PDB file of C-alpha atoms in Angstrom:
ATOM      1  CA  MET D   1      18.621 -40.747  60.337  1.00 37.00           C
ATOM      2  CA  LEU D   2      21.120 -37.725  59.666  1.00 44.00           C
ATOM      3  CA  GLU D   3      19.798 -34.341  60.589  1.00 49.00           C
ATOM      4  CA  ASN D   4      21.013 -32.056  57.979  1.00 57.00           C
ATOM      5  CA  ASN D   5      19.993 -28.572  57.468  1.00 76.00           C
ATOM      6  CA  GLY D   6      22.381 -28.043  54.717  1.00 89.00           C
ATOM      7  CA  PHE D   7      21.966 -28.377  50.933  1.00 93.00           C
ATOM      8  CA  THR D   8      22.274 -31.833  49.267  1.00 94.00           C
ATOM      9  CA  PHE D   9      24.494 -32.124  46.283  1.00 95.00           C
ATOM     10  CA  GLU D  10      21.361 -32.553  43.887  1.00 95.00           C
ATOM     11  CA  SER D  11      19.938 -29.281  44.896  1.00 95.00           C
ATOM     12  CA  LEU D  12      23.260 -27.300  44.179  1.00 96.00           C
ATOM     13  CA  HIS D  13      24.121 -25.508  40.952  1.00 96.00           C
ATOM     14  CA  THR D  14      26.848 -23.497  39.762  1.00 97.00           C
ATOM     15  CA  GLY D  15      26.424 -19.690  40.414  1.00 98.00           C
ATOM     16  CA  MET D  16      24.565 -20.284  43.518  1.00 98.00           C
ATOM     17  CA  SER D  17      26.069 -17.750  46.239  1.00 98.00           C
ATOM     18  CA  ALA D  18      25.933 -16.736  49.923  1.00 98.00           C
ATOM     19  CA  GLU D  19      27.706 -14.193  52.281  1.00 97.00           C
ATOM     20  CA  PHE D  20      28.275 -13.511  55.785  1.00 98.00           C
ATOM     21  CA  SER D  21      29.423 -10.051  57.098  1.00 98.00           C
ATOM     22  CA  LYS D  22      30.720  -9.075  60.398  1.00 98.00           C
ATOM     23  CA  THR D  23      32.548  -5.750  61.566  1.00 98.00           C
ATOM     24  CA  ILE D  24      35.923  -6.554  63.202  1.00 98.00           C
ATOM     25  CA  THR D  25      36.388  -5.268  66.618  1.00 97.00           C
ATOM     26  CA  GLU D  26      39.041  -4.932  69.040  1.00 97.00           C
ATOM     27  CA  THR D  27      37.417  -7.726  71.134  1.00 97.00           C
ATOM     28  CA  ASP D  28      37.689  -9.920  68.207  1.00 97.00           C
ATOM     29  CA  ILE D  29      41.318  -9.542  67.701  1.00 97.00           C
ATOM     30  CA  VAL D  30      42.196  -9.802  71.512  1.00 97.00           C
ATOM     31  CA  ASN D  31      40.162 -13.139  71.737  1.00 97.00           C
ATOM     32  CA  PHE D  32      41.324 -14.376  68.574  1.00 97.00           C
ATOM     33  CA  ALA D  33      45.043 -13.963  69.747  1.00 97.00           C
ATOM     34  CA  GLY D  34      43.984 -15.690  73.154  1.00 96.00           C
ATOM     35  CA  ILE D  35      42.610 -18.659  71.431  1.00 96.00           C
ATOM     36  CA  SER D  36      45.180 -19.082  68.486  1.00 97.00           C
ATOM     37  CA  GLY D  37      48.219 -17.876  70.455  1.00 96.00           C
ATOM     38  CA  ASP D  38      49.266 -15.568  67.698  1.00 96.00           C
ATOM     39  CA  PHE D  39      50.433 -12.389  69.817  1.00 96.00           C
ATOM     40  CA  ASN D  40      52.193 -11.346  66.647  1.00 95.00           C
ATOM     41  CA  PRO D  41      52.655  -7.578  67.668  1.00 95.00           C
ATOM     42  CA  VAL D  42      51.196  -6.267  64.517  1.00 95.00           C
ATOM     43  CA  HIS D  43      47.860  -7.610  65.826  1.00 96.00           C
ATOM     44  CA  ILE D  44      48.415  -6.541  69.665  1.00 95.00           C
ATOM     45  CA  ASN D  45      50.893  -3.957  70.035  1.00 95.00           C
ATOM     46  CA  GLU D  46      49.553  -0.558  68.740  1.00 95.00           C
ATOM     47  CA  GLU D  47      53.163   1.280  69.159  1.00 94.00           C
ATOM     48  CA  PHE D  48      54.759  -1.744  67.345  1.00 93.00           C
ATOM     49  CA  ALA D  49      52.159  -1.892  64.513  1.00 94.00           C
ATOM     50  CA  ARG D  50      52.238   2.180  63.879  1.00 95.00           C
ATOM     51  CA  LYS D  51      55.877   1.769  63.004  1.00 92.00           C
ATOM     52  CA  THR D  52      55.174  -0.746  60.332  1.00 91.00           C
ATOM     53  CA  ARG D  53      53.886  -0.436  56.542  1.00 91.00           C
ATOM     54  CA  PHE D  54      50.343  -0.943  58.068  1.00 94.00           C
ATOM     55  CA  GLU D  55      50.714   1.932  60.472  1.00 94.00           C
ATOM     56  CA  GLY D  56      48.629   0.537  62.980  1.00 96.00           C
ATOM     57  CA  ARG D  57      47.079  -2.771  64.196  1.00 97.00           C
ATOM     58  CA  ILE D  58      45.687  -5.140  61.590  1.00 97.00           C
ATOM     59  CA  ALA D  59      43.430  -8.303  62.138  1.00 98.00           C
ATOM     60  CA  HIS D  60      44.723 -11.707  61.818  1.00 97.00           C
ATOM     61  CA  GLY D  61      44.404 -12.867  58.329  1.00 97.00           C
ATOM     62  CA  MET D  62      42.659 -15.978  59.614  1.00 97.00           C
ATOM     63  CA  LEU D  63      40.146 -14.275  61.524  1.00 97.00           C
ATOM     64  CA  SER D  64      38.740 -13.090  58.127  1.00 97.00           C
ATOM     65  CA  ALA D  65      39.420 -16.467  56.490  1.00 98.00           C
ATOM     66  CA  ALA D  66      37.100 -17.871  59.347  1.00 98.00           C
ATOM     67  CA  PHE D  67      34.239 -15.969  57.903  1.00 98.00           C
ATOM     68  CA  ILE D  68      34.529 -18.066  54.734  1.00 98.00           C
ATOM     69  CA  SER D  69      34.336 -21.206  56.639  1.00 97.00           C
ATOM     70  CA  THR D  70      31.325 -19.783  58.331  1.00 97.00           C
ATOM     71  CA  VAL D  71      29.444 -19.046  55.258  1.00 97.00           C
ATOM     72  CA  LEU D  72      30.433 -22.569  53.969  1.00 97.00           C
ATOM     73  CA  GLY D  73      29.491 -24.286  57.189  1.00 95.00           C
ATOM     74  CA  THR D  74      26.198 -22.660  58.073  1.00 95.00           C
ATOM     75  CA  ARG D  75      24.805 -21.353  54.593  1.00 95.00           C
ATOM     76  CA  LEU D  76      26.096 -22.826  51.487  1.00 96.00           C
ATOM     77  CA  PRO D  77      26.483 -25.742  51.289  1.00 96.00           C
ATOM     78  CA  GLY D  78      25.650 -25.584  54.949  1.00 95.00           C
ATOM     79  CA  PRO D  79      25.723 -28.233  57.903  1.00 94.00           C
ATOM     80  CA  GLY D  80      26.609 -31.832  56.673  1.00 91.00           C
ATOM     81  CA  CYS D  81      29.272 -30.682  54.055  1.00 93.00           C
ATOM     82  CA  ILE D  82      32.999 -31.791  54.894  1.00 95.00           C
ATOM     83  CA  TYR D  83      35.470 -29.140  54.157  1.00 96.00           C
ATOM     84  CA  VAL D  84      38.311 -30.584  51.878  1.00 98.00           C
ATOM     85  CA  SER D  85      40.408 -27.826  51.036  1.00 98.00           C
ATOM     86  CA  GLN D  86      40.711 -24.167  51.015  1.00 98.00           C
ATOM     87  CA  THR D  87      43.378 -21.713  49.333  1.00 98.00           C
ATOM     88  CA  LEU D  88      43.785 -18.010  50.650  1.00 98.00           C
ATOM     89  CA  LYS D  89      45.604 -15.037  49.122  1.00 98.00           C
ATOM     90  CA  PHE D  90      45.908 -12.269  51.550  1.00 98.00           C
ATOM     91  CA  LYS D  91      45.474  -9.124  49.413  1.00 98.00           C
ATOM     92  CA  ALA D  92      45.121  -6.381  51.838  1.00 97.00           C
ATOM     93  CA  PRO D  93      44.997  -5.633  55.445  1.00 97.00           C
ATOM     94  CA  VAL D  94      41.812  -5.593  57.783  1.00 98.00           C
ATOM     95  CA  ARG D  95      41.535  -3.078  60.522  1.00 97.00           C
ATOM     96  CA  ILE D  96      39.511  -2.556  63.701  1.00 97.00           C
ATOM     97  CA  GLY D  97      36.123  -1.119  62.341  1.00 97.00           C
ATOM     98  CA  ASP D  98      36.351  -2.646  58.969  1.00 98.00           C
ATOM     99  CA  THR D  99      33.295  -4.881  58.026  1.00 98.00           C
ATOM    100  CA  VAL D 100      34.428  -7.785  56.256  1.00 98.00           C
ATOM    101  CA  THR D 101      31.935  -9.754  53.893  1.00 98.00           C
ATOM    102  CA  ALA D 102      32.640 -13.276  53.025  1.00 98.00           C
ATOM    103  CA  HIS D 103      31.045 -14.050  49.729  1.00 98.00           C
ATOM    104  CA  VAL D 104      31.283 -17.662  48.164  1.00 98.00           C
ATOM    105  CA  GLU D 105      29.781 -18.695  45.027  1.00 98.00           C
ATOM    106  CA  ILE D 106      29.627 -22.129  43.388  1.00 98.00           C
ATOM    107  CA  SER D 107      32.196 -22.477  40.435  1.00 98.00           C
ATOM    108  CA  ASP D 108      32.333 -26.226  39.714  1.00 98.00           C
ATOM    109  CA  MET D 109      30.711 -29.445  40.693  1.00 97.00           C
ATOM    110  CA  ASN D 110      32.165 -32.911  40.489  1.00 97.00           C
ATOM    111  CA  ILE D 111      29.227 -35.583  40.583  1.00 96.00           C
ATOM    112  CA  GLU D 112      31.467 -38.573  40.881  1.00 96.00           C
ATOM    113  CA  LYS D 113      33.290 -37.312  44.004  1.00 96.00           C
ATOM    114  CA  SER D 114      30.305 -35.116  45.258  1.00 96.00           C
ATOM    115  CA  PHE D 115      32.811 -32.288  45.287  1.00 98.00           C
ATOM    116  CA  VAL D 116      31.713 -28.549  44.982  1.00 98.00           C
ATOM    117  CA  THR D 117      34.270 -25.841  44.296  1.00 98.00           C
ATOM    118  CA  MET D 118      33.535 -22.487  45.293  1.00 98.00           C
ATOM    119  CA  LYS D 119      35.102 -19.282  44.697  1.00 98.00           C
ATOM    120  CA  THR D 120      35.505 -17.559  48.188  1.00 98.00           C
ATOM    121  CA  ILE D 121      36.447 -13.856  48.523  1.00 98.00           C
ATOM    122  CA  CYS D 122      36.537 -11.547  51.578  1.00 98.00           C
ATOM    123  CA  LEU D 123      35.729  -7.870  50.924  1.00 98.00           C
ATOM    124  CA  VAL D 124      35.925  -4.716  52.909  1.00 98.00           C
ATOM    125  CA  GLY D 125      33.750  -2.375  50.986  1.00 97.00           C
ATOM    126  CA  ASP D 126      34.631  -2.901  47.362  1.00 97.00           C
ATOM    127  CA  LYS D 127      38.161  -4.050  47.941  1.00 98.00           C
ATOM    128  CA  THR D 128      39.074  -7.666  48.060  1.00 98.00           C
ATOM    129  CA  VAL D 129      41.032  -8.567  51.096  1.00 98.00           C
ATOM    130  CA  ILE D 130      41.202 -12.268  50.513  1.00 98.00           C
ATOM    131  CA  ASP D 131      40.826 -14.138  47.372  1.00 98.00           C
ATOM    132  CA  GLY D 132      40.782 -17.949  47.132  1.00 98.00           C
ATOM    133  CA  GLU D 133      38.923 -21.207  46.423  1.00 98.00           C
ATOM    134  CA  ALA D 134      37.340 -23.696  48.608  1.00 98.00           C
ATOM    135  CA  VAL D 135      36.340 -27.429  47.724  1.00 98.00           C
ATOM    136  CA  LEU D 136      33.625 -29.302  49.822  1.00 98.00           C
ATOM    137  CA  LYS D 137      32.272 -32.628  49.843  1.00 97.00           C
ATOM    138  CA  VAL D 138      28.500 -32.593  49.979  1.00 96.00           C
ATOM    139  CA  PRO D 139      26.125 -35.197  51.263  1.00 93.00           C
ATOM    140  CA  ARG D 140      23.815 -36.869  48.386  1.00 93.00           C
ATOM    141  CA  ARG D 141      20.113 -36.942  48.934  1.00 87.00           C
ATOM    142  CA  GLU D 142      19.027 -39.925  50.768  1.00 75.00           C
ATOM    143  CA  MET D 143      17.222 -42.542  48.783  1.00 66.00           C
ATOM    144  CA  PRO D 144      14.266 -44.012  50.671  1.00 63.00           C
ATOM    145  CA  ALA D 145      14.914 -47.496  51.681  1.00 62.00           C
ATOM    146  CA  LYS D 146      13.641 -50.351  49.498  1.00 60.00           C
ATOM    147  CA  GLU D 147      10.872 -52.532  50.807  1.00 52.00           C
ATOM    148  CA  HIS D 148      11.788 -56.339  50.624  1.00 52.00           C
TER     149      HIS D 148
ATOM    150  CA  MET L   1      63.345   2.478  62.319  1.00 37.00           C
ATOM    151  CA  LEU L   2      61.326  -0.550  62.173  1.00 44.00           C
ATOM    152  CA  GLU L   3      61.410  -2.573  65.332  1.00 49.00           C
ATOM    153  CA  ASN L   4      61.411  -6.279  64.087  1.00 57.00           C
ATOM    154  CA  ASN L   5      61.942  -9.313  66.334  1.00 76.00           C
ATOM    155  CA  GLY L   6      61.548 -11.656  63.455  1.00 89.00           C
ATOM    156  CA  PHE L   7      64.058 -13.098  61.078  1.00 93.00           C
ATOM    157  CA  THR L   8      65.525 -11.024  58.129  1.00 94.00           C
ATOM    158  CA  PHE L   9      65.432 -12.589  54.835  1.00 95.00           C
ATOM    159  CA  GLU L  10      69.149 -12.926  54.806  1.00 95.00           C
ATOM    160  CA  SER L  11      69.127 -14.952  58.242  1.00 95.00           C
ATOM    161  CA  LEU L  12      66.932 -17.673  56.936  1.00 96.00           C
ATOM    162  CA  HIS L  13      67.726 -20.953  54.770  1.00 96.00           C
ATOM    163  CA  THR L  14      65.696 -23.682  53.534  1.00 97.00           C
ATOM    164  CA  GLY L  15      65.135 -26.644  55.835  1.00 98.00           C
ATOM    165  CA  MET L  16      64.605 -24.086  58.878  1.00 98.00           C
ATOM    166  CA  SER L  17      61.674 -25.178  60.880  1.00 98.00           C
ATOM    167  CA  ALA L  18      59.576 -24.264  63.881  1.00 98.00           C
ATOM    168  CA  GLU L  19      56.336 -25.271  65.637  1.00 97.00           C
ATOM    169  CA  PHE L  20      53.489 -24.407  68.046  1.00 98.00           C
ATOM    170  CA  SER L  21      51.414 -26.894  70.153  1.00 98.00           C
ATOM    171  CA  LYS L  22      47.954 -26.396  71.846  1.00 98.00           C
ATOM    172  CA  THR L  23      45.423 -28.424  73.206  1.00 98.00           C
ATOM    173  CA  ILE L  24      42.010 -28.020  71.799  1.00 98.00           C
ATOM    174  CA  THR L  25      39.505 -27.189  74.694  1.00 97.00           C
ATOM    175  CA  GLU L  26      35.826 -26.946  74.623  1.00 97.00           C
ATOM    176  CA  THR L  27      36.283 -23.540  75.420  1.00 97.00           C
ATOM    177  CA  ASP L  28      38.182 -22.756  72.329  1.00 97.00           C
ATOM    178  CA  ILE L  29      35.580 -24.130  70.165  1.00 97.00           C
ATOM    179  CA  VAL L  30      32.977 -22.207  71.958  1.00 97.00           C
ATOM    180  CA  ASN L  31      34.958 -18.808  71.599  1.00 97.00           C
ATOM    181  CA  PHE L  32      35.905 -19.463  68.201  1.00 97.00           C
ATOM    182  CA  ALA L  33      32.263 -19.801  67.204  1.00 97.00           C
ATOM    183  CA  GLY L  34      31.360 -16.544  68.973  1.00 96.00           C
ATOM    184  CA  ILE L  35      34.054 -14.799  67.292  1.00 96.00           C
ATOM    185  CA  SER L  36      33.647 -16.218  63.671  1.00 97.00           C
ATOM    186  CA  GLY L  37      30.101 -16.771  63.662  1.00 97.00           C
ATOM    187  CA  ASP L  38      30.436 -20.339  62.733  1.00 96.00           C
ATOM    188  CA  PHE L  39      27.819 -22.105  64.598  1.00 96.00           C
ATOM    189  CA  ASN L  40      27.714 -25.196  62.364  1.00 95.00           C
ATOM    190  CA  PRO L  41      26.261 -27.716  64.434  1.00 95.00           C
ATOM    191  CA  VAL L  42      29.105 -30.057  63.978  1.00 95.00           C
ATOM    192  CA  HIS L  43      31.041 -27.914  66.161  1.00 96.00           C
ATOM    193  CA  ILE L  44      28.692 -26.711  68.901  1.00 95.00           C
ATOM    194  CA  ASN L  45      25.894 -29.100  68.970  1.00 95.00           C
ATOM    195  CA  GLU L  46      26.935 -32.544  70.500  1.00 95.00           C
ATOM    196  CA  GLU L  47      23.662 -34.246  69.847  1.00 94.00           C
ATOM    197  CA  PHE L  48      23.590 -33.469  66.103  1.00 93.00           C
ATOM    198  CA  ALA L  49      27.524 -34.336  65.657  1.00 94.00           C
ATOM    199  CA  ARG L  50      27.108 -37.656  67.199  1.00 95.00           C
ATOM    200  CA  LYS L  51      24.793 -38.533  64.221  1.00 92.00           C
ATOM    201  CA  THR L  52      27.337 -37.453  61.507  1.00 91.00           C
ATOM    202  CA  ARG L  53      30.228 -39.460  60.273  1.00 91.00           C
ATOM    203  CA  PHE L  54      32.435 -37.689  62.829  1.00 94.00           C
ATOM    204  CA  GLU L  55      30.328 -39.058  65.829  1.00 94.00           C
ATOM    205  CA  GLY L  56      30.817 -35.997  67.908  1.00 96.00           C
ATOM    206  CA  ARG L  57      31.727 -32.422  67.884  1.00 97.00           C
ATOM    207  CA  ILE L  58      34.933 -31.513  65.928  1.00 97.00           C
ATOM    208  CA  ALA L  59      37.025 -28.269  66.103  1.00 98.00           C
ATOM    209  CA  HIS L  60      36.467 -25.677  63.334  1.00 97.00           C
ATOM    210  CA  GLY L  61      39.229 -26.299  60.691  1.00 97.00           C
ATOM    211  CA  MET L  62      40.366 -22.863  60.661  1.00 97.00           C
ATOM    212  CA  LEU L  63      41.286 -23.003  64.347  1.00 97.00           C
ATOM    213  CA  SER L  64      43.953 -25.475  63.771  1.00 97.00           C
ATOM    214  CA  ALA L  65      44.839 -23.393  60.739  1.00 98.00           C
ATOM    215  CA  ALA L  66      45.177 -20.305  62.990  1.00 98.00           C
ATOM    216  CA  PHE L  67      48.206 -22.250  64.748  1.00 98.00           C
ATOM    217  CA  ILE L  68      50.004 -22.189  61.138  1.00 98.00           C
ATOM    218  CA  SER L  69      49.630 -18.422  61.528  1.00 97.00           C
ATOM    219  CA  THR L  70      50.778 -18.550  64.628  1.00 97.00           C
ATOM    220  CA  VAL L  71      54.035 -19.951  64.020  1.00 97.00           C
ATOM    221  CA  LEU L  72      54.786 -17.996  61.150  1.00 97.00           C
ATOM    222  CA  GLY L  73      53.723 -14.587  62.798  1.00 95.00           C
ATOM    223  CA  THR L  74      55.604 -15.135  66.143  1.00 95.00           C
ATOM    224  CA  ARG L  75      58.504 -17.731  65.336  1.00 95.00           C
ATOM    225  CA  LEU L  76      59.733 -18.332  62.014  1.00 96.00           C
ATOM    226  CA  PRO L  77      59.863 -15.834  60.190  1.00 96.00           C
ATOM    227  CA  GLY L  78      58.144 -14.042  62.929  1.00 95.00           C
ATOM    228  CA  PRO L  79      57.126 -10.426  63.466  1.00 94.00           C
ATOM    229  CA  GLY L  80      57.692  -8.016  60.382  1.00 91.00           C
ATOM    230  CA  CYS L  81      56.743 -11.050  57.878  1.00 93.00           C
ATOM    231  CA  ILE L  82      53.820 -10.281  55.438  1.00 95.00           C
ATOM    232  CA  TYR L  83      51.392 -13.219  54.983  1.00 96.00           C
ATOM    233  CA  VAL L  84      51.024 -13.796  51.052  1.00 98.00           C
ATOM    234  CA  SER L  85      49.155 -16.896  50.984  1.00 98.00           C
ATOM    235  CA  GLN L  86      48.327 -20.144  52.355  1.00 98.00           C
ATOM    236  CA  THR L  87      46.686 -23.398  51.090  1.00 98.00           C
ATOM    237  CA  LEU L  88      45.023 -25.756  53.355  1.00 98.00           C
ATOM    238  CA  LYS L  89      43.959 -29.503  53.048  1.00 98.00           C
ATOM    239  CA  PHE L  90      41.768 -30.735  55.759  1.00 98.00           C
ATOM    240  CA  LYS L  91      42.893 -34.357  56.242  1.00 98.00           C
ATOM    241  CA  ALA L  92      41.186 -35.521  59.351  1.00 97.00           C
ATOM    242  CA  PRO L  93      39.078 -34.101  62.187  1.00 97.00           C
ATOM    243  CA  VAL L  94      40.295 -32.547  65.369  1.00 98.00           C
ATOM    244  CA  ARG L  95      38.517 -33.352  68.373  1.00 97.00           C
ATOM    245  CA  ILE L  96      38.156 -31.464  72.049  1.00 97.00           C
ATOM    246  CA  GLY L  97      41.065 -32.880  73.953  1.00 97.00           C
ATOM    247  CA  ASP L  98      43.430 -33.421  70.941  1.00 98.00           C
ATOM    248  CA  THR L  99      46.904 -31.607  70.925  1.00 98.00           C
ATOM    249  CA  VAL L 100      47.470 -29.883  67.603  1.00 98.00           C
ATOM    250  CA  THR L 101      51.246 -29.297  66.700  1.00 98.00           C
ATOM    251  CA  ALA L 102      51.438 -26.715  63.786  1.00 98.00           C
ATOM    252  CA  HIS L 103      54.858 -27.521  62.064  1.00 98.00           C
ATOM    253  CA  VAL L 104      56.430 -25.243  59.454  1.00 98.00           C
ATOM    254  CA  GLU L 105      59.652 -25.620  57.384  1.00 98.00           C
ATOM    255  CA  ILE L 106      61.249 -23.417  54.743  1.00 98.00           C
ATOM    256  CA  SER L 107      61.015 -25.295  51.384  1.00 98.00           C
ATOM    257  CA  ASP L 108      61.842 -22.487  48.937  1.00 98.00           C
ATOM    258  CA  MET L 109      63.321 -18.909  49.014  1.00 97.00           C
ATOM    259  CA  ASN L 110      62.987 -16.183  46.095  1.00 97.00           C
ATOM    260  CA  ILE L 111      65.515 -13.636  46.389  1.00 96.00           C
ATOM    261  CA  GLU L 112      64.069 -11.171  43.931  1.00 96.00           C
ATOM    262  CA  LYS L 113      60.624 -11.144  45.720  1.00 96.00           C
ATOM    263  CA  SER L 114      61.885 -11.635  49.240  1.00 96.00           C
ATOM    264  CA  PHE L 115      59.331 -14.391  49.284  1.00 98.00           C
ATOM    265  CA  VAL L 116      59.856 -17.548  51.377  1.00 98.00           C
ATOM    266  CA  THR L 117      57.662 -20.653  50.838  1.00 98.00           C
ATOM    267  CA  MET L 118      57.147 -22.914  53.824  1.00 98.00           C
ATOM    268  CA  LYS L 119      55.485 -26.250  54.186  1.00 98.00           C
ATOM    269  CA  THR L 120      52.865 -26.058  56.624  1.00 98.00           C
ATOM    270  CA  ILE L 121      51.312 -28.985  58.458  1.00 98.00           C
ATOM    271  CA  CYS L 122      49.200 -29.530  61.378  1.00 98.00           C
ATOM    272  CA  LEU L 123      49.680 -32.780  63.288  1.00 98.00           C
ATOM    273  CA  VAL L 124      47.731 -34.616  66.246  1.00 98.00           C
ATOM    274  CA  GLY L 125      49.972 -37.395  67.412  1.00 97.00           C
ATOM    275  CA  ASP L 126      51.680 -38.800  64.090  1.00 97.00           C
ATOM    276  CA  LYS L 127      48.330 -37.745  62.019  1.00 98.00           C
ATOM    277  CA  THR L 128      48.467 -35.140  59.666  1.00 98.00           C
ATOM    278  CA  VAL L 129      45.173 -33.301  60.133  1.00 98.00           C
ATOM    279  CA  ILE L 130      46.352 -30.266  57.875  1.00 98.00           C
ATOM    280  CA  ASP L 131      48.497 -30.175  54.969  1.00 98.00           C
ATOM    281  CA  GLY L 132      49.433 -27.233  52.988  1.00 98.00           C
ATOM    282  CA  GLU L 133      51.953 -24.415  51.954  1.00 98.00           C
ATOM    283  CA  ALA L 134      52.438 -20.778  52.989  1.00 98.00           C
ATOM    284  CA  VAL L 135      54.130 -17.886  51.110  1.00 98.00           C
ATOM    285  CA  LEU L 136      55.448 -14.846  53.172  1.00 98.00           C
ATOM    286  CA  LYS L 137      57.217 -11.915  52.252  1.00 97.00           C
ATOM    287  CA  VAL L 138      60.087 -11.350  54.447  1.00 96.00           C
ATOM    288  CA  PRO L 139      61.893  -7.911  55.291  1.00 93.00           C
ATOM    289  CA  ARG L 140      65.501  -7.447  54.152  1.00 92.00           C
ATOM    290  CA  ARG L 141      68.479  -6.787  56.705  1.00 86.00           C
ATOM    291  CA  GLU L 142      68.347  -2.961  57.037  1.00 75.00           C
ATOM    292  CA  MET L 143      71.428  -1.272  55.565  1.00 66.00           C
ATOM    293  CA  PRO L 144      73.108   1.123  57.597  1.00 62.00           C
ATOM    294  CA  ALA L 145      72.358   4.781  55.812  1.00 62.00           C
ATOM    295  CA  LYS L 146      75.403   6.036  53.650  1.00 59.00           C
ATOM    296  CA  GLU L 147      77.220   9.248  54.967  1.00 52.00           C
ATOM    297  CA  HIS L 148      77.303  12.003  52.439  1.00 52.00           C
TER     298      HIS L 148
END
């Protein structure tokens, strides 16, 4: 009787993709610092951040990474899937005002385990800011109960 | 002239560790959903979540993962380091009221690249909820300028 608006394993195939985009605001960074406790000055102290190689505040890497989880958990495969693992390579900084697009695409499927491997990237314009891979366990189609 | 309250590469050695703990509240989950856009019902809909294998709402995996970033960016190696990569294996769900401890420990150092590899885990009590590894680039000690 599980409500599940996400995809079942049987309805997925390699090459399927989805994305989620959001503009990073100062408010997001302030709130993310408050929730996570990550008050690294490179995120919340403009005077400090200006003297670093980034020349100004940058968003928490995990904030952009969270958008990957958003696509996976709400769009593809969607509700009902179990997050097994995620790799993240932080390639470039994200700044206030940047619009981050998290793009996920199914690269492999393991029938025995009901595991789906997804290529996961975050882009700002054409630039990859995060590169990585996710593995999810996706529910199978429910079989109708046999009558006795 | 870089202000840097974090460790320099030269002052680190394998085996050094640090941690950060936080109790997960309902407020954190609500706010994290708002910032990330991740309104997967398993996080924000108790009636849906109760019918899943989790039998109730669970926290976003990336919320606990963010605590790893918090330790790395604020304690060890601390401000000034660059987040290169992170792997995350989600081993068990985290619920409202759980206290998550993110523990990081230096497992390897690469002198040529100024890279430090850290074993990163998140615990609830004795149970590992996230297991993984981070790589960071850590600033070198600044050499005093030579006189001409």
